[in-house]
Amino acid sequence: MTAETQSFEVLPGAEGSPVILHVPHSARAVPAEVRAGIMLDDAALDQELDYIVDAHTAEIADAAGELAAVEPWRFVNRLSRLVVDPERFPDEREEMLAVGMGAVYTRTTHRAELRPADTDPEPLIERYFRPYARAMTEAVADRLAAVGRVVIIDVHSYPTEALPYELHGAGPRPPVCLGTDSFHTPPALLDAARAAFAGCGEIGLDSPFSGAYVPLEFYGRDPRVTALMVEIRRDTYMAEPGGPAGPGLGRLASALGVLVDAVTG
């Protein structure tokens, strides 16, 4: 098995399920050859991973999949987003370039130097970003061929207090934030999410994070591909930063399972 195929995992669900739970930021693993290009010492890197990782979100997605009446598909990044961030645009369209956090990060959550500013991102994009994007595109195409529609649910978390890298961190930080896309998030999907997470506290919209991930081949083009980002505030289910999960994890996994059932049809 190559490094590229090891960097993510597609976990099959029921053949009749249209749902893909996408978990892009849950991992801490950094391959040795990538670690060599990161300027932080081991202690600082470990601390940065505590801040940047959406800890336990893969566990939330796994539990939700087990609870759902029809098992969803899961697409899970097994490498840290410090290797590449698969949800960024790989070019100048990406607004996070302003803080050194495009597809390949050069700055940390606290805007310290992670890699030299003149780092060429292309080798990492070629090795990790493009295979990931191709595989996600294929997963969506497979669901379209099998079921005729796809619901991508992005599973994320965010810290209770805004970190310096956040471009839109001044707004509300509710227990659950739903990120939407004007083309790919229909009202029925948003309503289903609000109902599913109603018991998890206040539900906000597009603050502090907005948008929803759709592979570029379908983005803004195919209405059969719908998407929603679920952002969970970390204090609702874990000790921050980077600590163990608590009892809130089960409640959130149950709510996500309810959402999966609601949109499976």
Coordinates of N, CA and C in Angstrom, one line a residue, residues 26-249:
S26 N -9.4 15.1 11.8 CA -9.4 14.4 13.1 C -8.1 13.8 13.5
A27 N -7.2 13.7 12.5 CA -5.9 12.9 12.7 C -4.8 13.8 13.2
R28 N -3.8 13.2 13.9 CA -2.6 13.8 14.3 C -1.3 13.4 13.6
A29 N -1.4 12.3 12.8 CA -0.3 11.7 12.2 C 0.4 12.6 11.1
V30 N 1.7 12.7 11.2 CA 2.6 13.5 10.3 C 3.7 12.6 9.8
P31 N 3.7 12.2 8.6 CA 4.8 11.3 8.1 C 6.2 12.0 8.3
A32 N 7.2 11.1 8.5 CA 8.6 11.6 8.9 C 9.1 12.6 7.8
E33 N 8.9 12.3 6.6 CA 9.4 13.2 5.5 C 8.7 14.5 5.5
V34 N 7.5 14.6 6.0 CA 6.7 15.8 6.1 C 7.2 16.6 7.4
R35 N 7.3 15.8 8.4 CA 7.8 16.4 9.7 C 9.1 17.1 9.5
A36 N 10.0 16.6 8.6 CA 11.3 17.3 8.4 C 11.2 18.7 7.9
G37 N 10.1 19.0 7.2 CA 9.9 20.4 6.7 C 9.2 21.3 7.7
I38 N 8.8 20.8 8.9 CA 8.1 21.7 9.9 C 9.1 22.2 10.8
M39 N 9.1 23.5 11.1 CA 10.1 24.1 11.9 C 9.9 24.0 13.4
L40 N 8.8 23.6 13.9 CA 8.5 23.5 15.3 C 9.3 22.3 15.9
D41 N 9.7 22.5 17.2 CA 10.3 21.3 17.9 C 9.2 20.4 18.3
D42 N 9.5 19.2 18.8 CA 8.5 18.2 19.1 C 7.4 18.7 20.0
A43 N 7.8 19.4 21.1 CA 6.9 19.9 22.1 C 5.9 20.9 21.5
A44 N 6.5 21.8 20.7 CA 5.6 22.8 20.1 C 4.7 22.2 19.0
L45 N 5.2 21.2 18.3 CA 4.3 20.5 17.3 C 3.2 19.8 18.0
D46 N 3.5 19.1 19.1 CA 2.4 18.4 19.8 C 1.4 19.4 20.3
Q47 N 1.8 20.6 20.8 CA 0.9 21.6 21.2 C 0.0 22.1 20.1
E48 N 0.7 22.4 18.9 CA 0.0 22.8 17.8 C -1.1 21.8 17.3
L49 N -0.8 20.5 17.4 CA -1.7 19.5 17.0 C -2.9 19.5 18.0
D50 N -2.7 19.8 19.3 CA -3.8 19.9 20.2 C -4.8 21.0 19.8
Y51 N -4.2 22.1 19.3 CA -5.1 23.2 18.9 C -5.8 23.0 17.5
I52 N -5.1 22.4 16.6 CA -5.6 22.4 15.2 C -6.4 21.2 14.9
V53 N -6.2 20.1 15.6 CA -7.0 18.8 15.3 C -8.4 18.9 15.8
D54 N -9.3 18.4 15.0 CA -10.7 18.2 15.4 C -10.8 16.9 16.1
A55 N -10.3 16.9 17.4 CA -10.1 15.6 18.1 C -11.5 14.9 18.3
H56 N -11.4 13.6 18.1 CA -12.5 12.7 18.4 C -13.7 12.8 17.4
T57 N -13.5 13.6 16.3 CA -14.6 13.6 15.3 C -14.7 12.4 14.5
A58 N -13.6 11.6 14.3 CA -13.8 10.3 13.6 C -14.6 9.4 14.5
E59 N -14.3 9.4 15.8 CA -15.1 8.6 16.8 C -16.6 9.0 16.8
I60 N -16.9 10.2 16.7 CA -18.3 10.7 16.6 C -18.9 10.1 15.3
A61 N -18.2 10.2 14.2 CA -18.7 9.7 12.9 C -18.9 8.2 13.0
D62 N -17.9 7.5 13.6 CA -18.0 6.0 13.7 C -19.3 5.6 14.5
A63 N -19.5 6.3 15.6 CA -20.6 5.9 16.5 C -21.9 6.3 15.8
A64 N -22.0 7.4 15.1 CA -23.2 7.8 14.4 C -23.5 6.7 13.3
G65 N -22.5 6.3 12.6 CA -22.7 5.2 11.6 C -23.3 4.0 12.2
E66 N -22.8 3.6 13.4 CA -23.3 2.4 14.0 C -24.8 2.6 14.5
L67 N -25.1 3.8 14.8 CA -26.5 4.0 15.4 C -27.5 4.2 14.2
A68 N -27.1 4.6 13.1 CA -28.0 4.9 12.0 C -28.7 3.6 11.5
A69 N -29.9 3.7 11.1 CA -30.7 2.6 10.6 C -30.1 2.0 9.3
V70 N -29.6 2.9 8.5 CA -28.9 2.6 7.2 C -27.5 3.1 7.3
E71 N -26.5 2.3 7.3 CA -25.2 2.7 7.6 C -24.7 3.7 6.5
P72 N -24.2 4.8 6.9 CA -23.6 5.8 5.9 C -22.2 5.3 5.5
W73 N -21.7 5.9 4.4 CA -20.3 5.8 4.0 C -19.5 6.8 4.8
R74 N -18.3 6.5 5.0 CA -17.4 7.4 5.7 C -16.1 7.6 5.0
F75 N -15.7 8.8 4.9 CA -14.4 9.2 4.2 C -13.6 9.9 5.2
V76 N -12.5 9.3 5.7 CA -11.7 9.8 6.9 C -10.3 10.0 6.5
N77 N -9.8 11.3 6.8 CA -8.4 11.6 6.6 C -7.6 11.0 7.7
R78 N -6.6 10.2 7.4 CA -5.8 9.6 8.5 C -4.5 10.3 8.7
L79 N -4.3 11.5 8.1 CA -3.1 12.3 8.3 C -3.6 13.7 8.8
S80 N -2.7 14.3 9.6 CA -3.0 15.6 10.1 C -3.2 16.7 9.0
R81 N -4.0 17.6 9.2 CA -4.2 18.7 8.3 C -2.9 19.6 8.2
L82 N -1.9 19.3 9.0 CA -0.6 20.0 8.9 C 0.2 19.4 7.7
V83 N -0.2 18.2 7.2 CA 0.4 17.7 6.0 C -0.2 18.4 4.8
V84 N -1.5 18.3 4.5 CA -2.2 19.1 3.6 C -3.6 19.3 4.2
D85 N -4.3 20.4 3.9 CA -5.7 20.5 4.3 C -6.5 20.2 3.1
P86 N -7.2 19.1 3.1 CA -7.9 18.7 1.9 C -9.1 19.5 1.6
E87 N -9.6 20.4 2.5 CA -10.7 21.2 2.3 C -10.4 22.6 1.8
R88 N -9.2 23.0 1.7 CA -8.8 24.3 1.1 C -8.8 24.2 -0.4
F89 N -9.0 25.4 -1.0 CA -8.7 25.5 -2.4 C -7.2 25.4 -2.6
P90 N -6.7 24.7 -3.6 CA -5.3 24.6 -3.8 C -4.7 25.7 -4.6
D91 N -5.3 26.8 -4.6 CA -4.9 27.9 -5.5 C -5.2 29.3 -4.8
E92 N -5.2 30.3 -5.6 CA -5.4 31.7 -5.0 C -6.8 32.0 -4.6
R93 N -7.7 31.1 -4.9 CA -9.1 31.3 -4.4 C -9.2 31.2 -2.9
E94 N -8.3 30.6 -2.3 CA -8.4 30.2 -0.8 C -8.1 31.5 0.0
E95 N -9.1 31.9 0.8 CA -8.9 33.1 1.6 C -8.0 32.9 2.8
M96 N -7.8 31.7 3.2 CA -6.9 31.4 4.3 C -5.4 31.6 4.0
L97 N -5.1 31.7 2.7 CA -3.8 32.1 2.4 C -3.3 33.4 3.1
A98 N -4.2 34.2 3.4 CA -3.9 35.5 4.1 C -3.3 35.3 5.4
V99 N -3.5 34.1 6.0 CA -2.9 33.8 7.3 C -2.0 32.6 7.2
G100 N -1.5 32.3 6.0 CA -0.5 31.2 5.9 C -1.2 29.8 6.0
M101 N -2.4 29.7 5.7 CA -3.1 28.4 5.9 C -3.9 28.1 4.6
G102 N -3.2 28.0 3.5 CA -3.8 27.5 2.3 C -3.8 25.9 2.4
A103 N -3.8 25.3 1.3 CA -3.8 23.8 1.3 C -2.6 23.3 2.0
V104 N -1.4 24.0 2.0 CA -0.2 23.6 2.8 C 0.1 24.8 3.7
Y105 N 0.0 24.6 5.0 CA 0.1 25.6 6.0 C 1.6 26.0 6.1
T106 N 1.8 27.4 6.2 CA 3.1 27.9 6.6 C 3.1 28.6 7.9
R107 N 1.9 28.7 8.5 CA 1.8 29.4 9.8 C 0.9 28.5 10.7
T108 N 1.1 28.7 12.0 CA 0.3 27.9 13.0 C -1.0 28.6 13.4
T109 N -1.7 28.0 14.3 CA -3.0 28.6 14.8 C -2.7 30.0 15.4
H110 N -1.5 30.1 16.0 CA -1.2 31.4 16.7 C -0.3 32.3 15.8
R111 N -0.3 32.0 14.5 CA 0.4 32.8 13.4 C 1.9 32.7 13.6
A112 N 2.5 31.7 14.3 CA 3.9 31.5 14.3 C 4.3 30.8 13.0
E113 N 5.6 30.7 12.8 CA 6.1 30.1 11.6 C 6.1 28.6 11.7
L114 N 5.4 27.9 10.8 CA 5.3 26.5 10.8 C 6.3 25.9 9.7
R115 N 6.3 26.5 8.6 CA 7.2 26.2 7.5 C 7.7 27.6 6.9
P116 N 8.9 27.5 6.3 CA 9.3 28.8 5.7 C 8.3 29.4 4.7
A117 N 8.1 30.7 4.7 CA 7.1 31.3 3.9 C 7.2 31.0 2.4
D118 N 8.5 30.8 2.0 CA 8.7 30.5 0.6 C 8.6 29.0 0.2
T119 N 8.0 28.2 1.1 CA 7.9 26.8 0.9 C 7.0 26.5 -0.4
D120 N 7.5 25.7 -1.3 CA 6.8 25.3 -2.5 C 5.7 24.3 -2.1
P121 N 4.4 24.6 -2.2 CA 3.4 23.6 -1.7 C 3.2 22.5 -2.7
E122 N 3.7 22.6 -3.9 CA 3.3 21.7 -5.0 C 3.7 20.2 -4.7
P123 N 4.8 19.9 -4.1 CA 5.1 18.5 -3.8 C 4.1 17.8 -2.9
L124 N 3.7 18.5 -1.8 CA 2.7 18.0 -0.9 C 1.3 17.9 -1.5
I125 N 1.0 18.9 -2.3 CA -0.3 18.9 -3.0 C -0.4 17.7 -4.0
E126 N 0.7 17.5 -4.7 CA 0.7 16.4 -5.7 C 0.7 15.0 -4.9
R127 N 1.4 14.9 -3.8 CA 1.5 13.6 -3.2 C 0.3 13.3 -2.3
Y128 N -0.3 14.3 -1.7 CA -1.4 14.0 -0.7 C -2.7 14.6 -1.1
F129 N -2.7 15.9 -1.5 CA -4.0 16.6 -1.8 C -4.7 16.1 -3.0
R130 N -4.0 15.9 -4.1 CA -4.7 15.5 -5.3 C -5.3 14.0 -5.2
P131 N -4.5 13.1 -4.7 CA -5.1 11.7 -4.5 C -6.3 11.7 -3.6
Y132 N -6.3 12.5 -2.6 CA -7.4 12.7 -1.7 C -8.6 13.2 -2.4
A133 N -8.4 14.3 -3.2 CA -9.5 14.9 -3.9 C -10.1 14.0 -4.9
R134 N -9.2 13.2 -5.6 CA -9.7 12.2 -6.6 C -10.5 11.1 -6.0
A135 N -10.1 10.7 -4.8 CA -10.8 9.6 -4.1 C -12.2 10.1 -3.6
M136 N -12.2 11.3 -3.1 CA -13.5 11.8 -2.7 C -14.4 12.1 -3.9
T137 N -13.9 12.5 -5.0 CA -14.7 12.7 -6.2 C -15.3 11.3 -6.6
E138 N -14.4 10.3 -6.6 CA -14.9 9.0 -7.0 C -16.0 8.4 -6.0
A139 N -15.8 8.7 -4.7 CA -16.8 8.3 -3.7 C -18.2 8.9 -4.0
V140 N -18.1 10.2 -4.3 CA -19.4 10.9 -4.7 C -20.0 10.4 -5.9
A141 N -19.2 10.2 -7.0 CA -19.7 9.6 -8.2 C -20.3 8.2 -8.0
D142 N -19.7 7.5 -7.1 CA -20.2 6.1 -6.9 C -21.6 6.2 -6.2
R143 N -21.7 7.1 -5.3 CA -23.1 7.2 -4.7 C -24.1 7.7 -5.7
L144 N -23.7 8.7 -6.5 CA -24.6 9.1 -7.6 C -25.0 8.0 -8.5
A145 N -24.1 7.2 -8.9 CA -24.4 6.1 -9.7 C -25.3 5.0 -9.1
A146 N -25.1 4.8 -7.8 CA -25.9 3.8 -7.0 C -27.3 4.3 -6.6
V147 N -27.3 5.6 -6.2 CA -28.6 6.1 -5.5 C -29.2 7.3 -6.2
G148 N -28.4 8.0 -7.0 CA -28.9 9.1 -7.8 C -28.8 10.4 -7.0
R149 N -28.3 10.4 -5.8 CA -28.0 11.6 -5.1 C -27.0 11.4 -4.0
V150 N -26.4 12.4 -3.4 CA -25.4 12.3 -2.4 C -25.7 13.4 -1.3
V151 N -25.5 13.0 -0.1 CA -25.5 14.0 1.0 C -24.2 13.9 1.7
I152 N -23.3 14.9 1.6 CA -22.1 15.0 2.3 C -22.3 15.7 3.6
I153 N -21.9 15.1 4.7 CA -22.0 15.7 6.0 C -20.6 15.8 6.5
D154 N -20.1 17.0 6.6 CA -18.7 17.3 7.0 C -18.7 17.3 8.6
V155 N -17.9 16.6 9.2 CA -17.9 16.5 10.7 C -16.6 17.2 11.2
H156 N -16.8 18.3 11.9 CA -15.7 19.2 12.4 C -15.9 19.5 13.9
S157 N -14.9 20.1 14.5 CA -15.1 20.8 15.8 C -14.3 22.0 15.8
Y158 N -14.6 22.9 16.8 CA -13.8 24.1 16.9 C -13.7 24.5 18.4
P159 N -12.6 25.3 18.7 CA -12.4 25.6 20.1 C -13.4 26.6 20.7
T160 N -13.5 26.6 22.0 CA -14.5 27.5 22.7 C -14.0 28.9 22.5
E161 N -12.7 29.2 22.6 CA -12.2 30.5 22.4 C -11.6 30.6 21.0
A162 N -11.8 31.8 20.4 CA -11.2 32.0 19.0 C -9.7 31.9 19.1
L163 N -9.1 31.3 18.1 CA -7.7 31.3 17.9 C -7.2 32.4 17.0
P164 N -6.0 32.8 17.1 CA -5.5 34.0 16.3 C -5.6 33.8 14.7
Y165 N -5.6 32.6 14.3 CA -5.7 32.3 12.8 C -7.1 32.6 12.2
E166 N -8.1 32.6 13.0 CA -9.5 32.6 12.5 C -9.8 34.0 11.9
L167 N -10.2 34.0 10.7 CA -10.6 35.2 10.0 C -11.9 35.8 10.4
H168 N -12.8 34.9 10.9 CA -14.2 35.3 11.2 C -14.5 34.9 12.6
G169 N -13.6 35.0 13.6 CA -13.8 34.5 14.9 C -14.5 35.4 15.9
A170 N -14.9 36.6 15.4 CA -15.5 37.6 16.3 C -17.0 37.3 16.5
G171 N -17.6 36.4 15.7 CA -19.1 36.2 15.8 C -19.4 35.2 16.8
P172 N -20.7 34.7 16.8 CA -21.2 33.8 17.8 C -20.4 32.4 17.7
R173 N -20.3 31.7 18.8 CA -19.7 30.4 18.9 C -20.6 29.5 19.6
P174 N -21.7 29.1 19.0 CA -22.7 28.2 19.6 C -22.2 26.8 19.8
P175 N -22.9 26.0 20.6 CA -22.5 24.6 20.8 C -22.4 23.8 19.4
V176 N -23.4 24.1 18.5 CA -23.3 23.5 17.2 C -23.5 24.6 16.2
C177 N -22.6 24.6 15.2 CA -22.6 25.6 14.1 C -22.8 24.8 12.8
L178 N -23.8 25.1 12.1 CA -24.1 24.5 10.8 C -23.5 25.4 9.7
G179 N -22.6 24.8 8.9 CA -22.0 25.6 7.8 C -22.7 25.2 6.5
T180 N -23.1 26.2 5.7 CA -23.9 26.0 4.6 C -23.3 26.5 3.3
D181 N -23.8 26.0 2.2 CA -23.4 26.5 0.9 C -24.6 26.9 0.1
S182 N -24.6 28.1 -0.5 CA -25.8 28.6 -1.1 C -26.4 27.7 -2.2
F183 N -25.5 26.9 -2.9 CA -25.9 26.0 -4.0 C -26.2 24.6 -3.4
H184 N -25.4 24.1 -2.5 CA -25.5 22.7 -2.2 C -26.2 22.4 -0.9
T185 N -26.7 23.4 -0.1 CA -27.4 23.1 1.1 C -28.8 23.5 1.0
P186 N -29.7 22.6 0.6 CA -31.1 22.9 0.5 C -31.8 23.1 1.9
P187 N -32.9 23.9 1.9 CA -33.5 24.1 3.2 C -33.9 22.8 4.0
A188 N -34.3 21.8 3.2 CA -34.7 20.6 3.9 C -33.6 19.9 4.7
L189 N -32.3 20.0 4.1 CA -31.2 19.5 4.8 C -30.9 20.3 6.1
L190 N -31.0 21.6 5.9 CA -30.7 22.4 7.1 C -31.8 22.2 8.2
D191 N -33.0 22.1 7.8 CA -34.1 21.8 8.8 C -33.9 20.5 9.5
A192 N -33.4 19.5 8.7 CA -33.2 18.2 9.3 C -32.1 18.2 10.3
A193 N -31.0 19.0 10.1 CA -29.9 19.1 11.0 C -30.3 19.9 12.2
R194 N -31.1 20.9 12.1 CA -31.6 21.7 13.3 C -32.4 20.8 14.2
A195 N -33.3 19.9 13.6 CA -34.1 19.0 14.4 C -33.3 18.0 15.1
A196 N -32.3 17.4 14.3 CA -31.4 16.4 14.9 C -30.6 16.8 16.1
F197 N -30.1 18.1 16.0 CA -29.2 18.6 17.0 C -29.9 19.5 18.1
A198 N -31.2 19.4 18.1 CA -32.0 20.3 18.9 C -31.7 20.1 20.4
G199 N -31.3 18.9 20.8 CA -31.1 18.6 22.2 C -29.6 18.8 22.6
C200 N -28.8 19.4 21.7 CA -27.4 19.6 22.0 C -27.0 21.0 22.3
G201 N -28.0 21.9 22.5 CA -27.8 23.3 22.8 C -28.1 24.2 21.6
E202 N -27.7 25.4 21.8 CA -28.0 26.4 20.7 C -27.4 26.0 19.4
I203 N -28.1 26.2 18.3 CA -27.6 25.9 17.0 C -27.4 27.2 16.2
G204 N -26.3 27.4 15.7 CA -26.0 28.6 14.9 C -25.8 28.3 13.5
L205 N -25.6 29.4 12.7 CA -25.5 29.2 11.3 C -24.3 30.0 10.8
D206 N -23.3 29.3 10.2 CA -22.2 29.9 9.5 C -21.3 30.9 10.3
S207 N -21.3 30.6 11.6 CA -20.4 31.4 12.5 C -20.0 30.5 13.7
P208 N -18.7 30.3 13.9 CA -17.6 31.0 13.4 C -17.1 30.5 12.0
F209 N -17.6 29.4 11.5 CA -17.1 28.8 10.2 C -18.3 28.6 9.3
S210 N -18.1 28.8 8.0 CA -19.2 28.7 7.1 C -18.7 27.8 5.9
G211 N -19.7 27.5 5.1 CA -19.4 26.7 3.9 C -19.6 25.2 4.1
A212 N -19.5 24.4 3.1 CA -19.6 22.9 3.1 C -18.8 22.4 2.0
Y213 N -18.1 21.3 2.3 CA -17.2 20.7 1.3 C -17.9 19.9 0.2
V214 N -17.6 20.2 -1.0 CA -18.1 19.4 -2.2 C -16.9 19.3 -3.1
P215 N -16.5 18.1 -3.7 CA -15.4 18.0 -4.6 C -15.7 19.0 -5.8
L216 N -14.5 19.6 -6.3 CA -14.6 20.6 -7.3 C -15.3 20.2 -8.5
E217 N -15.3 18.9 -8.9 CA -15.9 18.5 -10.1 C -17.5 18.7 -10.1
F218 N -18.0 18.7 -8.8 CA -19.4 18.9 -8.7 C -19.8 20.2 -8.1
Y219 N -18.8 21.0 -7.6 CA -19.1 22.2 -6.9 C -19.8 23.2 -7.7
G220 N -21.0 23.7 -7.3 CA -21.7 24.7 -8.0 C -22.3 24.2 -9.3
R221 N -22.3 22.9 -9.6 CA -22.7 22.4 -10.9 C -23.8 21.4 -10.7
D222 N -23.8 20.5 -9.7 CA -24.7 19.3 -9.7 C -25.5 19.4 -8.4
P223 N -26.8 19.8 -8.6 CA -27.7 19.9 -7.4 C -28.0 18.6 -6.7
R224 N -27.6 17.5 -7.4 CA -27.9 16.1 -6.8 C -26.9 15.9 -5.6
V225 N -25.8 16.7 -5.6 CA -24.8 16.6 -4.5 C -25.2 17.7 -3.5
T226 N -25.7 17.3 -2.3 CA -26.0 18.3 -1.3 C -24.9 18.1 -0.2
A227 N -24.8 19.2 0.6 CA -23.7 19.2 1.6 C -24.0 20.1 2.8
L228 N -23.5 19.7 3.9 CA -23.7 20.5 5.2 C -22.4 20.3 6.0
M229 N -21.9 21.3 6.7 CA -20.8 21.2 7.6 C -21.4 21.3 9.0
V230 N -21.1 20.3 9.8 CA -21.5 20.3 11.2 C -20.2 20.6 12.1
E231 N -20.2 21.7 12.7 CA -19.1 22.2 13.5 C -19.5 22.1 15.0
I232 N -18.8 21.3 15.8 CA -19.2 21.1 17.2 C -18.2 21.8 18.1
R233 N -18.7 22.7 19.0 CA -17.8 23.3 19.9 C -17.2 22.3 20.9
R234 N -15.9 22.4 21.0 CA -15.2 21.3 21.7 C -15.5 21.1 23.2
D235 N -15.9 22.2 23.9 CA -16.2 22.0 25.3 C -17.4 21.2 25.5
T236 N -18.2 21.0 24.5 CA -19.4 20.2 24.7 C -19.2 18.7 24.7
Y237 N -17.9 18.3 24.4 CA -17.7 16.8 24.4 C -16.3 16.4 24.7
M238 N -15.4 17.4 25.0 CA -14.0 17.0 25.3 C -13.3 18.1 26.2
A239 N -12.1 17.7 26.7 CA -11.3 18.6 27.5 C -10.4 19.3 26.5
E240 N -10.4 20.7 26.5 CA -9.6 21.4 25.6 C -8.2 21.8 26.2
P241 N -7.2 22.0 25.4 CA -7.1 21.6 24.0 C -6.5 20.2 23.9
G242 N -7.1 19.4 23.1 CA -6.4 18.1 22.8 C -6.6 17.0 23.8
G243 N -7.6 17.2 24.8 CA -7.8 16.3 25.8 C -8.7 15.1 25.5
P244 N -9.1 14.3 26.5 CA -9.9 13.2 26.3 C -11.4 13.6 26.0
A245 N -12.1 12.7 25.4 CA -13.5 12.9 25.2 C -14.3 12.7 26.5
G246 N -15.5 13.3 26.6 CA -16.3 13.2 27.7 C -17.7 12.6 27.3
P247 N -18.6 12.6 28.3 CA -19.9 12.0 28.0 C -20.7 12.7 26.9
G248 N -20.4 14.0 26.6 CA -21.1 14.7 25.5 C -20.9 14.0 24.2
L249 N -19.8 13.3 24.0 CA -19.6 12.6 22.7 C -20.7 11.7 22.3

